PDB file of C-alpha atoms in Angstrom:
ATOM      1  CA  MET A 157      69.789  51.958 158.061  1.00  0.00           C
ATOM      2  CA  VAL A 158      72.256  50.311 154.957  1.00  0.00           C
ATOM      3  CA  ALA A 159      70.688  47.876 152.780  1.00  0.00           C
ATOM      4  CA  GLY A 160      72.785  46.076 150.362  1.00  0.00           C
ATOM      5  CA  SER A 161      73.168  42.874 148.296  1.00  0.00           C
ATOM      6  CA  THR A 162      77.182  41.736 148.487  1.00  0.00           C
ATOM      7  CA  ALA A 163      80.550  43.211 150.321  1.00  0.00           C
ATOM      8  CA  ASP A 164      82.856  45.265 147.512  1.00  0.00           C
ATOM      9  CA  ARG A 165      86.220  43.806 146.363  1.00  0.00           C
ATOM     10  CA  VAL A 166      89.270  44.756 148.769  1.00  0.00           C
ATOM     11  CA  SER A 167      92.611  45.492 146.752  1.00  0.00           C
ATOM     12  CA  THR A 168      95.379  43.661 147.573  1.00  0.00           C
ATOM     13  CA  ASP A 169      99.018  44.548 146.327  1.00  0.00           C
ATOM     14  CA  ASP A 170      99.563  41.357 144.412  1.00  0.00           C
ATOM     15  CA  GLU A 171      96.611  42.387 142.211  1.00  0.00           C
ATOM     16  CA  GLU A 172      97.984  46.091 142.023  1.00  0.00           C
ATOM     17  CA  GLU A 173     100.431  45.061 139.054  1.00  0.00           C
ATOM     18  CA  PRO A 174      97.614  43.122 136.175  1.00  0.00           C
ATOM     19  CA  ARG A 175      95.036  45.731 137.053  1.00  0.00           C
ATOM     20  CA  THR A 176      97.128  48.622 135.872  1.00  0.00           C
ATOM     21  CA  ALA A 177      98.031  46.475 132.642  1.00  0.00           C
ATOM     22  CA  PHE A 178      94.954  45.860 131.942  1.00  0.00           C
ATOM     23  CA  ALA A 179      93.690  49.078 132.402  1.00  0.00           C
ATOM     24  CA  THR A 180      97.471  50.706 130.764  1.00  0.00           C
ATOM     25  CA  ALA A 181      96.608  48.069 127.782  1.00  0.00           C
ATOM     26  CA  LEU A 182      92.699  48.919 127.245  1.00  0.00           C
ATOM     27  CA  ARG A 183      93.363  53.040 127.590  1.00  0.00           C
ATOM     28  CA  SER A 184      95.503  52.688 124.374  1.00  0.00           C
ATOM     29  CA  ALA A 185      93.950  50.101 122.514  1.00  0.00           C
ATOM     30  CA  ILE A 186      91.098  52.819 123.088  1.00  0.00           C
ATOM     31  CA  ALA A 187      92.936  55.139 121.828  1.00  0.00           C
ATOM     32  CA  THR A 188      94.830  53.742 118.814  1.00  0.00           C
ATOM     33  CA  SER A 189      91.320  52.920 117.610  1.00  0.00           C
ATOM     34  CA  GLY A 190      89.567  56.498 117.961  1.00  0.00           C
ATOM     35  CA  LEU A 191      86.620  55.113 119.162  1.00  0.00           C
ATOM     36  CA  SER A 192      84.584  56.971 121.632  1.00  0.00           C
ATOM     37  CA  LEU A 193      83.204  54.963 124.928  1.00  0.00           C
ATOM     38  CA  ASP A 194      79.369  55.392 123.765  1.00  0.00           C
ATOM     39  CA  ARG A 195      80.341  53.869 120.311  1.00  0.00           C
ATOM     40  CA  ILE A 196      81.742  50.958 121.978  1.00  0.00           C
ATOM     41  CA  GLN A 197      79.172  50.552 123.742  1.00  0.00           C
ATOM     42  CA  ALA A 198      77.023  50.393 121.069  1.00  0.00           C
ATOM     43  CA  ARG A 199      79.262  48.238 119.044  1.00  0.00           C
ATOM     44  CA  LEU A 200      79.057  45.748 122.140  1.00  0.00           C
ATOM     45  CA  LEU A 201      75.709  45.935 122.080  1.00  0.00           C
ATOM     46  CA  ALA A 202      74.853  45.348 118.584  1.00  0.00           C
ATOM     47  CA  ARG A 203      77.321  42.315 118.991  1.00  0.00           C
ATOM     48  CA  GLY A 204      74.936  40.962 122.047  1.00  0.00           C
ATOM     49  CA  ALA A 205      77.276  42.217 125.037  1.00  0.00           C
ATOM     50  CA  SER A 206      75.982  44.601 127.562  1.00  0.00           C
ATOM     51  CA  VAL A 207      78.436  46.741 129.057  1.00  0.00           C
ATOM     52  CA  SER A 208      77.923  50.369 130.536  1.00  0.00           C
ATOM     53  CA  VAL A 209      79.735  53.522 129.494  1.00  0.00           C
ATOM     54  CA  THR A 210      80.349  53.205 133.658  1.00  0.00           C
ATOM     55  CA  ALA A 211      82.268  50.058 133.202  1.00  0.00           C
ATOM     56  CA  LEU A 212      84.299  50.588 130.600  1.00  0.00           C
ATOM     57  CA  SER A 213      85.778  54.079 132.309  1.00  0.00           C
ATOM     58  CA  TYR A 214      86.153  52.638 135.703  1.00  0.00           C
ATOM     59  CA  TRP A 215      87.801  49.209 133.442  1.00  0.00           C
ATOM     60  CA  GLN A 216      90.492  51.655 131.646  1.00  0.00           C
ATOM     61  CA  SER A 217      90.981  53.811 134.835  1.00  0.00           C
ATOM     62  CA  GLY A 218      91.594  50.975 137.066  1.00  0.00           C
ATOM     63  CA  LYS A 219      89.230  51.622 139.359  1.00  0.00           C
ATOM     64  CA  ARG A 220      87.091  48.561 138.665  1.00  0.00           C
ATOM     65  CA  GLN A 221      88.395  45.076 136.520  1.00  0.00           C
ATOM     66  CA  PRO A 222      86.264  42.909 135.021  1.00  0.00           C
ATOM     67  CA  GLU A 223      85.151  40.179 137.289  1.00  0.00           C
ATOM     68  CA  ARG A 224      81.795  38.203 136.465  1.00  0.00           C
ATOM     69  CA  GLN A 225      81.121  35.867 133.484  1.00  0.00           C
ATOM     70  CA  SER A 226      79.542  37.972 131.756  1.00  0.00           C
ATOM     71  CA  SER A 227      81.830  40.673 131.903  1.00  0.00           C
ATOM     72  CA  LEU A 228      84.886  38.275 130.838  1.00  0.00           C
ATOM     73  CA  SER A 229      82.814  37.573 127.745  1.00  0.00           C
ATOM     74  CA  ALA A 230      82.196  40.923 126.804  1.00  0.00           C
ATOM     75  CA  VAL A 231      85.734  41.672 127.271  1.00  0.00           C
ATOM     76  CA  ARG A 232      86.025  39.360 124.724  1.00  0.00           C
ATOM     77  CA  VAL A 233      83.723  40.913 122.584  1.00  0.00           C
ATOM     78  CA  LEU A 234      85.579  44.379 123.391  1.00  0.00           C
ATOM     79  CA  GLU A 235      89.304  42.626 121.695  1.00  0.00           C
ATOM     80  CA  GLU A 236      87.174  42.140 118.656  1.00  0.00           C
ATOM     81  CA  VAL A 237      85.443  45.620 118.624  1.00  0.00           C
ATOM     82  CA  LEU A 238      89.232  46.983 119.410  1.00  0.00           C
ATOM     83  CA  ALA A 239      90.683  45.558 116.803  1.00  0.00           C
ATOM     84  CA  ILE A 240      93.301  43.333 118.717  1.00  0.00           C
ATOM     85  CA  PRO A 241      94.622  40.069 119.393  1.00  0.00           C
ATOM     86  CA  ALA A 242      92.163  37.390 120.951  1.00  0.00           C
ATOM     87  CA  GLY A 243      92.869  37.172 124.568  1.00  0.00           C
ATOM     88  CA  SER A 244      95.682  40.458 124.657  1.00  0.00           C
ATOM     89  CA  LEU A 245      92.865  41.836 127.116  1.00  0.00           C
ATOM     90  CA  LEU A 246      91.963  39.009 129.168  1.00  0.00           C
ATOM     91  CA  SER A 247      95.354  37.742 129.536  1.00  0.00           C
ATOM     92  CA  LEU A 248      96.077  40.506 131.434  1.00  0.00           C
ATOM     93  CA  LEU A 249      93.225  39.861 134.062  1.00  0.00           C
ATOM     94  CA  PRO A 250      94.126  37.786 137.433  1.00  0.00           C
ATOM     95  CA  PRO A 251      92.124  35.013 138.581  1.00  0.00           C
ATOM     96  CA  PRO A 252      88.725  35.958 139.977  1.00  0.00           C
ATOM     97  CA  ARG A 253      88.324  35.985 143.749  1.00  0.00           C
ATOM     98  CA  PRO A 254      86.936  33.294 145.523  1.00  0.00           C
ATOM     99  CA  ARG A 255      83.345  33.043 145.811  1.00  0.00           C
ATOM    100  CA  GLY A 256      80.776  31.259 147.576  1.00  0.00           C
ATOM    101  CA  ALA A 257      79.552  30.228 150.481  1.00  0.00           C
ATOM    102  CA  SER A 258      83.190  30.105 152.439  1.00  0.00           C
ATOM    103  CA  SER A 259      84.127  33.505 151.187  1.00  0.00           C
ATOM    104  CA  ARG A 260      80.569  34.900 152.130  1.00  0.00           C
ATOM    105  CA  ARG A 261      80.682  33.677 155.802  1.00  0.00           C
ATOM    106  CA  SER A 262      84.541  35.617 155.676  1.00  0.00           C
ATOM    107  CA  ARG A 263      82.610  38.982 154.808  1.00  0.00           C
ATOM    108  CA  ALA A 264      79.883  38.538 157.473  1.00  0.00           C
ATOM    109  CA  THR A 265      82.385  37.937 160.277  1.00  0.00           C
ATOM    110  CA  THR A 266      84.001  41.260 159.764  1.00  0.00           C
ATOM    111  CA  GLU A 267      84.276  43.549 162.371  1.00  0.00           C
ATOM    112  CA  GLN A 268      83.077  46.648 160.159  1.00  0.00           C
ATOM    113  CA  PRO A 269      79.850  46.023 158.198  1.00  0.00           C
ATOM    114  CA  LEU A 270      79.818  48.495 156.060  1.00  0.00           C
ATOM    115  CA  THR A 271      80.809  47.490 152.495  1.00  0.00           C
ATOM    116  CA  PHE A 272      82.018  51.222 150.980  1.00  0.00           C
ATOM    117  CA  PRO A 273      84.231  53.750 152.182  1.00  0.00           C
ATOM    118  CA  LEU A 274      82.551  55.529 155.279  1.00  0.00           C
ATOM    119  CA  GLU A 275      83.930  58.784 153.726  1.00  0.00           C
ATOM    120  CA  ALA A 276      81.769  58.193 149.908  1.00  0.00           C
ATOM    121  CA  LEU A 277      78.209  57.753 152.087  1.00  0.00           C
ATOM    122  CA  GLN A 278      79.007  60.769 153.698  1.00  0.00           C
ATOM    123  CA  ALA A 279      79.722  62.793 150.835  1.00  0.00           C
ATOM    124  CA  LEU A 280      76.193  61.819 149.724  1.00  0.00           C
ATOM    125  CA  LEU A 281      74.866  62.604 152.427  1.00  0.00           C
ATOM    126  CA  GLU A 282      75.845  66.172 152.297  1.00  0.00           C
ATOM    127  CA  LYS A 283      74.638  66.319 148.674  1.00  0.00           C
ATOM    128  CA  VAL A 284      70.888  65.788 149.905  1.00  0.00           C
ATOM    129  CA  GLY A 285      70.877  68.165 153.040  1.00  0.00           C
ATOM    130  CA  ALA A 286      71.446  65.124 155.484  1.00  0.00           C
ATOM    131  CA  PRO A 287      75.423  65.517 156.532  1.00  0.00           C
ATOM    132  CA  ASN A 288      74.141  64.450 160.244  1.00  0.00           C
ATOM    133  CA  ALA A 289      72.196  61.806 159.292  1.00  0.00           C
ATOM    134  CA  LEU A 290      74.426  59.573 160.968  1.00  0.00           C
ATOM    135  CA  GLU A 291      75.007  60.881 164.593  1.00  0.00           C
ATOM    136  CA  GLN A 292      71.793  62.871 164.892  1.00  0.00           C
ATOM    137  CA  HIS A 293      68.778  61.534 167.445  1.00  0.00           C
ATOM    138  CA  HIS A 294      66.096  60.455 164.840  1.00  0.00           C
ATOM    139  CA  GLN A 295      62.168  61.430 165.594  1.00  0.00           C
ATOM    140  CA  LEU A 296      61.146  59.076 163.441  1.00  0.00           C
ATOM    141  CA  LYS A 297      61.533  55.500 164.566  1.00  0.00           C
ATOM    142  CA  LEU A 298      61.240  52.215 162.406  1.00  0.00           C
ATOM    143  CA  VAL A 299      58.473  49.850 164.046  1.00  0.00           C
ATOM    144  CA  GLY A 300      58.299  46.968 160.900  1.00  0.00           C
ATOM    145  CA  LEU A 301      60.248  46.581 157.757  1.00  0.00           C
ATOM    146  CA  HIS A 302      59.648  43.176 154.590  1.00  0.00           C
ATOM    147  CA  ASP A 303      62.215  43.273 152.521  1.00  0.00           C
ATOM    148  CA  LEU A 304      61.210  40.947 148.832  1.00  0.00           C
ATOM    149  CA  CYS A 305      64.889  40.395 147.081  1.00  0.00           C
ATOM    150  CA  GLU A 306      63.369  38.943 143.441  1.00  0.00           C
ATOM    151  CA  ILE A 307      66.277  36.718 142.011  1.00  0.00           C
ATOM    152  CA  ALA A 308      66.589  36.359 138.082  1.00  0.00           C
ATOM    153  CA  GLU A 309      67.634  32.994 136.419  1.00  0.00           C
ATOM    154  CA  ASP A 310      70.862  34.018 135.241  1.00  0.00           C
ATOM    155  CA  GLY A 311      71.480  34.079 139.672  1.00  0.00           C
ATOM    156  CA  GLY A 312      71.523  38.224 139.571  1.00  0.00           C
ATOM    157  CA  GLN A 313      69.325  40.153 141.436  1.00  0.00           C
ATOM    158  CA  ARG A 314      66.596  41.507 139.465  1.00  0.00           C
ATOM    159  CA  ALA A 315      64.599  44.056 142.006  1.00  0.00           C
ATOM    160  CA  VAL A 316      63.940  45.054 145.998  1.00  0.00           C
ATOM    161  CA  THR A 317      60.417  45.659 146.859  1.00  0.00           C
ATOM    162  CA  ALA A 318      60.429  47.054 150.487  1.00  0.00           C
ATOM    163  CA  ARG A 319      57.109  48.103 153.114  1.00  0.00           C
ATOM    164  CA  ALA A 320      58.016  49.701 155.961  1.00  0.00           C
ATOM    165  CA  VAL A 321      56.389  51.029 158.842  1.00  0.00           C
ATOM    166  CA  PHE A 322      57.398  54.377 160.478  1.00  0.00           C
ATOM    167  CA  GLN A 323      56.157  55.980 163.785  1.00  0.00           C
ATOM    168  CA  ALA A 324      57.142  59.464 164.989  1.00  0.00           C
ATOM    169  CA  GLY A 325      58.366  60.568 167.680  1.00  0.00           C
ATOM    170  CA  ALA A 326      57.359  64.150 167.265  1.00  0.00           C
ATOM    171  CA  ASP A 327      55.319  66.320 165.741  1.00  0.00           C
ATOM    172  CA  GLY A 328      56.061  67.064 161.709  1.00  0.00           C
ATOM    173  CA  GLN A 329      58.064  64.086 160.631  1.00  0.00           C
ATOM    174  CA  ASP A 330      57.672  63.754 156.937  1.00  0.00           C
ATOM    175  CA  ARG A 331      60.832  61.799 155.295  1.00  0.00           C
ATOM    176  CA  TRP A 332      62.756  59.122 155.272  1.00  0.00           C
ATOM    177  CA  LEU A 333      66.692  58.827 154.246  1.00  0.00           C
ATOM    178  CA  LEU A 334      66.867  55.503 152.175  1.00  0.00           C
ATOM    179  CA  VAL A 335      71.029  54.397 151.444  1.00  0.00           C
ATOM    180  CA  TYR A 336      71.158  51.779 148.822  1.00  0.00           C
ATOM    181  CA  ALA A 337      74.180  49.580 148.648  1.00  0.00           C
ATOM    182  CA  GLN A 338      74.554  47.822 145.047  1.00  0.00           C
ATOM    183  CA  GLY A 339      76.409  44.630 144.889  1.00  0.00           C
ATOM    184  CA  ASP A 340      77.629  45.281 141.586  1.00  0.00           C
ATOM    185  CA  PRO A 341      78.493  48.731 140.776  1.00  0.00           C
ATOM    186  CA  GLU A 342      79.493  47.278 137.163  1.00  0.00           C
ATOM    187  CA  ALA A 343      76.044  47.136 136.639  1.00  0.00           C
ATOM    188  CA  GLY A 344      74.819  50.795 137.625  1.00  0.00           C
ATOM    189  CA  PRO A 345      72.593  51.887 140.066  1.00  0.00           C
ATOM    190  CA  PRO A 346      68.631  50.636 139.831  1.00  0.00           C
ATOM    191  CA  VAL A 347      65.820  52.868 139.671  1.00  0.00           C
ATOM    192  CA  LEU A 348      63.672  53.470 142.803  1.00  0.00           C
ATOM    193  CA  ASN A 349      60.348  53.973 142.371  1.00  0.00           C
ATOM    194  CA  THR A 350      57.770  54.626 145.083  1.00  0.00           C
ATOM    195  CA  LEU A 351      55.158  52.191 144.971  1.00  0.00           C
ATOM    196  CA  ARG A 352      52.899  53.969 147.823  1.00  0.00           C
ATOM    197  CA  ASN A 353      52.348  56.639 150.655  1.00  0.00           C
ATOM    198  CA  CYS A 354      55.409  58.484 149.416  1.00  0.00           C
ATOM    199  CA  HIS A 355      57.931  60.279 146.485  1.00  0.00           C
ATOM    200  CA  VAL A 356      61.597  60.687 145.792  1.00  0.00           C
ATOM    201  CA  GLY A 357      62.998  63.840 147.066  1.00  0.00           C
ATOM    202  CA  ARG A 358      66.720  64.299 146.752  1.00  0.00           C
ATOM    203  CA  ALA A 359      68.587  61.718 145.865  1.00  0.00           C
ATOM    204  CA  GLU A 360      72.361  61.029 145.151  1.00  0.00           C
ATOM    205  CA  VAL A 361      74.242  58.290 143.656  1.00  0.00           C
ATOM    206  CA  ASP A 362      77.995  56.966 143.869  1.00  0.00           C
ATOM    207  CA  ASP A 363      78.468  55.039 140.578  1.00  0.00           C
ATOM    208  CA  GLU A 364      82.021  54.078 141.773  1.00  0.00           C
ATOM    209  CA  HIS A 365      80.996  52.141 145.043  1.00  0.00           C
ATOM    210  CA  GLY A 366      77.510  51.306 143.920  1.00  0.00           C
ATOM    211  CA  LEU A 367      75.679  53.984 146.121  1.00  0.00           C
ATOM    212  CA  THR A 368      72.345  55.355 146.431  1.00  0.00           C
ATOM    213  CA  VAL A 369      71.160  57.797 149.242  1.00  0.00           C
ATOM    214  CA  ALA A 370      67.707  59.210 148.437  1.00  0.00           C
ATOM    215  CA  GLU A 371      64.667  61.184 150.261  1.00  0.00           C
ATOM    216  CA  LEU A 372      61.361  59.413 150.650  1.00  0.00           C
ATOM    217  CA  LEU A 373      58.952  62.049 151.553  1.00  0.00           C
ATOM    218  CA  PHE A 374      55.788  61.228 153.153  1.00  0.00           C
ATOM    219  CA  ASP A 375      52.767  61.802 151.299  1.00  0.00           C
ATOM    220  CA  ARG A 376      51.555  64.033 154.589  1.00  0.00           C
ATOM    221  CA  PRO A 377      53.685  64.892 157.475  1.00  0.00           C
ATOM    222  CA  ILE A 378      52.588  62.943 160.407  1.00  0.00           C
ATOM    223  CA  ASP A 379      52.751  63.814 164.308  1.00  0.00           C
ATOM    224  CA  ARG A 380      54.129  62.072 167.869  1.00  0.00           C
ATOM    225  CA  GLY A 381      52.594  58.290 167.879  1.00  0.00           C
ATOM    226  CA  GLU A 382      51.643  58.168 164.717  1.00  0.00           C
ATOM    227  CA  THR A 383      52.624  55.672 162.222  1.00  0.00           C
ATOM    228  CA  HIS A 384      52.766  55.445 158.778  1.00  0.00           C
ATOM    229  CA  LEU A 385      53.499  52.827 156.183  1.00  0.00           C
ATOM    230  CA  ILE A 386      54.844  53.434 152.912  1.00  0.00           C
ATOM    231  CA  GLU A 387      56.060  50.858 149.865  1.00  0.00           C
ATOM    232  CA  TYR A 388      59.108  51.369 147.533  1.00  0.00           C
ATOM    233  CA  SER A 389      60.967  49.622 144.934  1.00  0.00           C
ATOM    234  CA  LEU A 390      64.259  49.109 143.315  1.00  0.00           C
ATOM    235  CA  THR A 391      64.491  47.680 140.174  1.00  0.00           C
ATOM    236  CA  ASN A 392      67.685  46.731 138.001  1.00  0.00           C
ATOM    237  CA  SER A 393      68.376  46.084 134.077  1.00  0.00           C
ATOM    238  CA  GLY A 394      69.368  42.889 132.361  1.00  0.00           C
ATOM    239  CA  PRO A 395      69.809  40.464 131.546  1.00  0.00           C
ATOM    240  CA  PRO A 396      72.302  39.862 132.721  1.00  0.00           C
ATOM    241  CA  TYR A 397      71.147  41.384 136.064  1.00  0.00           C
ATOM    242  CA  PRO A 398      73.516  42.743 139.058  1.00  0.00           C
ATOM    243  CA  GLU A 399      75.767  40.070 140.491  1.00  0.00           C
ATOM    244  CA  CYS A 400      75.199  39.787 144.148  1.00  0.00           C
ATOM    245  CA  ARG A 401      77.369  36.553 145.646  1.00  0.00           C
ATOM    246  CA  ASN A 402      74.445  35.023 146.405  1.00  0.00           C
ATOM    247  CA  THR A 403      73.211  37.289 150.026  1.00  0.00           C
ATOM    248  CA  HIS A 404      71.021  39.474 150.720  1.00  0.00           C
ATOM    249  CA  TYR A 405      71.225  41.692 153.710  1.00  0.00           C
ATOM    250  CA  ARG A 406      70.327  44.829 155.586  1.00  0.00           C
ATOM    251  CA  GLU A 407      72.396  46.432 157.753  1.00  0.00           C
ATOM    252  CA  PHE A 408      70.409  48.394 160.976  1.00  0.00           C
ATOM    253  CA  ARG A 409      72.070  51.179 162.849  1.00  0.00           C
ATOM    254  CA  ARG A 410      69.280  51.545 165.053  1.00  0.00           C
ATOM    255  CA  PRO A 411      67.064  48.703 167.044  1.00  0.00           C
ATOM    256  CA  VAL A 412      63.915  47.911 164.668  1.00  0.00           C
ATOM    257  CA  ARG A 413      60.788  45.835 166.048  1.00  0.00           C
ATOM    258  CA  GLU A 414      60.255  43.489 163.639  1.00  0.00           C
ATOM    259  CA  TYR A 415      62.541  42.751 160.359  1.00  0.00           C
ATOM    260  CA  LEU A 416      60.822  40.361 157.344  1.00  0.00           C
ATOM    261  CA  LEU A 417      63.521  38.845 154.556  1.00  0.00           C
ATOM    262  CA  GLU A 418      62.123  37.390 151.386  1.00  0.00           C
ATOM    263  CA  ILE A 419      64.239  35.854 148.655  1.00  0.00           C
ATOM    264  CA  ARG A 420      62.205  34.427 145.560  1.00  0.00           C
ATOM    265  CA  PHE A 421      64.085  32.823 143.229  1.00  0.00           C
ATOM    266  CA  ASP A 422      63.411  31.955 139.641  1.00  0.00           C
ATOM    267  CA  PRO A 423      62.196  28.545 139.254  1.00  0.00           C
ATOM    268  CA  ASP A 424      64.702  27.520 136.899  1.00  0.00           C
ATOM    269  CA  THR A 425      67.497  28.662 138.848  1.00  0.00           C
ATOM    270  CA  ILE A 426      66.996  26.514 142.156  1.00  0.00           C
ATOM    271  CA  PRO A 427      69.827  27.304 145.040  1.00  0.00           C
ATOM    272  CA  THR A 428      70.511  23.830 146.438  1.00  0.00           C
ATOM    273  CA  LYS A 429      71.093  25.448 150.585  1.00  0.00           C
ATOM    274  CA  CYS A 430      69.798  28.310 151.939  1.00  0.00           C
ATOM    275  CA  TRP A 431      70.435  30.196 155.430  1.00  0.00           C
ATOM    276  CA  GLN A 432      69.973  33.385 157.549  1.00  0.00           C
ATOM    277  CA  TYR A 433      72.865  35.237 159.193  1.00  0.00           C
ATOM    278  CA  SER A 434      72.979  37.924 161.215  1.00  0.00           C
ATOM    279  CA  ARG A 435      75.713  39.507 163.983  1.00  0.00           C
ATOM    280  CA  GLN A 436      74.649  42.192 166.740  1.00  0.00           C
ATOM    281  CA  GLY A 437      77.871  44.366 167.974  1.00  0.00           C
ATOM    282  CA  THR A 438      80.591  42.461 168.538  1.00  0.00           C
ATOM    283  CA  SER A 439      78.875  38.574 169.537  1.00  0.00           C
ATOM    284  CA  PRO A 440      79.623  35.669 166.873  1.00  0.00           C
ATOM    285  CA  LEU A 441      77.748  35.072 163.917  1.00  0.00           C
ATOM    286  CA  ASP A 442      74.475  33.426 163.946  1.00  0.00           C
ATOM    287  CA  ARG A 443      73.611  30.695 160.805  1.00  0.00           C
ATOM    288  CA  LYS A 444      70.618  28.494 160.590  1.00  0.00           C
ATOM    289  CA  GLU A 445      69.866  26.761 157.796  1.00  0.00           C
ATOM    290  CA  LEU A 446      66.542  27.276 155.744  1.00  0.00           C
ATOM    291  CA  THR A 447      64.235  25.255 153.569  1.00  0.00           C
ATOM    292  CA  LEU A 448      63.007  26.636 150.872  1.00  0.00           C
ATOM    293  CA  ASP A 449      58.977  27.001 150.522  1.00  0.00           C
ATOM    294  CA  GLN A 450      56.986  25.150 147.129  1.00  0.00           C
ATOM    295  CA  GLY A 451      56.890  28.863 145.720  1.00  0.00           C
ATOM    296  CA  SER A 452      60.662  28.377 144.916  1.00  0.00           C
ATOM    297  CA  GLY A 453      61.500  30.849 147.602  1.00  0.00           C
ATOM    298  CA  VAL A 454      62.536  31.036 151.768  1.00  0.00           C
ATOM    299  CA  HIS A 455      62.287  33.811 154.553  1.00  0.00           C
ATOM    300  CA  ALA A 456      63.383  34.589 157.723  1.00  0.00           C
ATOM    301  CA  VAL A 457      62.255  36.872 160.890  1.00  0.00           C
ATOM    302  CA  ALA A 458      64.327  39.260 162.853  1.00  0.00           C
ATOM    303  CA  LEU A 459      62.495  40.624 166.343  1.00  0.00           C
ATOM    304  CA  ASP A 460      63.543  43.436 167.925  1.00  0.00           C
ATOM    305  CA  PHE A 461      67.174  43.407 166.706  1.00  0.00           C
ATOM    306  CA  GLY A 462      69.896  45.812 166.084  1.00  0.00           C
ATOM    307  CA  PRO A 463      71.989  47.728 166.147  1.00  0.00           C
ATOM    308  CA  GLY A 464      73.629  45.008 163.722  1.00  0.00           C
ATOM    309  CA  VAL A 465      73.496  42.870 159.861  1.00  0.00           C
ATOM    310  CA  PHE A 466      70.615  40.179 158.972  1.00  0.00           C
ATOM    311  CA  GLY A 467      70.254  38.687 155.904  1.00  0.00           C
ATOM    312  CA  ILE A 468      70.419  35.223 153.977  1.00  0.00           C
ATOM    313  CA  ASP A 469      72.620  33.611 151.733  1.00  0.00           C
ATOM    314  CA  TRP A 470      72.398  30.362 149.776  1.00  0.00           C
ATOM    315  CA  GLU A 471      74.735  28.223 146.903  1.00  0.00           C
ATOM    316  CA  TYR A 472      73.991  26.400 144.295  1.00  0.00           C
TER     317      TYR A 472
END
């Protein structure tokens, strides 16, 4: 099961040249300044621009480009820090890709629901000692799952709290493997906290693809037929909070009896429309409009669902 908040962007040939030009210019400016990435980050922060060292590294290598509004604003400050002409870096960036309802629909209808290279996930699984996790027969069944996704005032994802109930199909079941895809890799990985009946074992992060894989170890092993409830949270730093492209979803590789997804919005930033969407196998995408409740939120329930993708998206 994979949790996530958005799909990674896919580069096109038309973008390769401007991205290379931006990265080359940035590398040259950094080298000329004589500043380390840590010092650049500190100077940006002193001017009110929050950018991680990882993001700066990706920008200068060409692995990523600034895209969200807060990142573009940070580039303007970065030009000041590096003492280069205003606009000399921003002018090398291509226009941002379209976002909103139409782009979200196109992502949700792609044949491959994974929003990151499968090879990247496999590498993390091997690091946590579970190289066969994607193919092996699991003796732990996910009976019910409740996700609460909190959206901040700036539209980014503040946190996700999950409550899961499992049933053992064999004796001695003592852990669950969490796979989480951060929708905004530039922001860095979220902080994983265990809240009830479990603790974190081995954990690995792929910063480039925004992936986190972690063992959630039960407080005690459970035997065949027994159930176990755990609760954990993934919390992001901000503001600005990681951009979530106005969507949150789960990808289920195996059936789940009940999945409840709840999105709670900041009262000062309420969307105009919300939808639930789902797809199982090769079936067409199913969408349904949702109504906001009095608590500035929406929810959707999937029963006897999967394998497939189930989520909620919205627009302002």
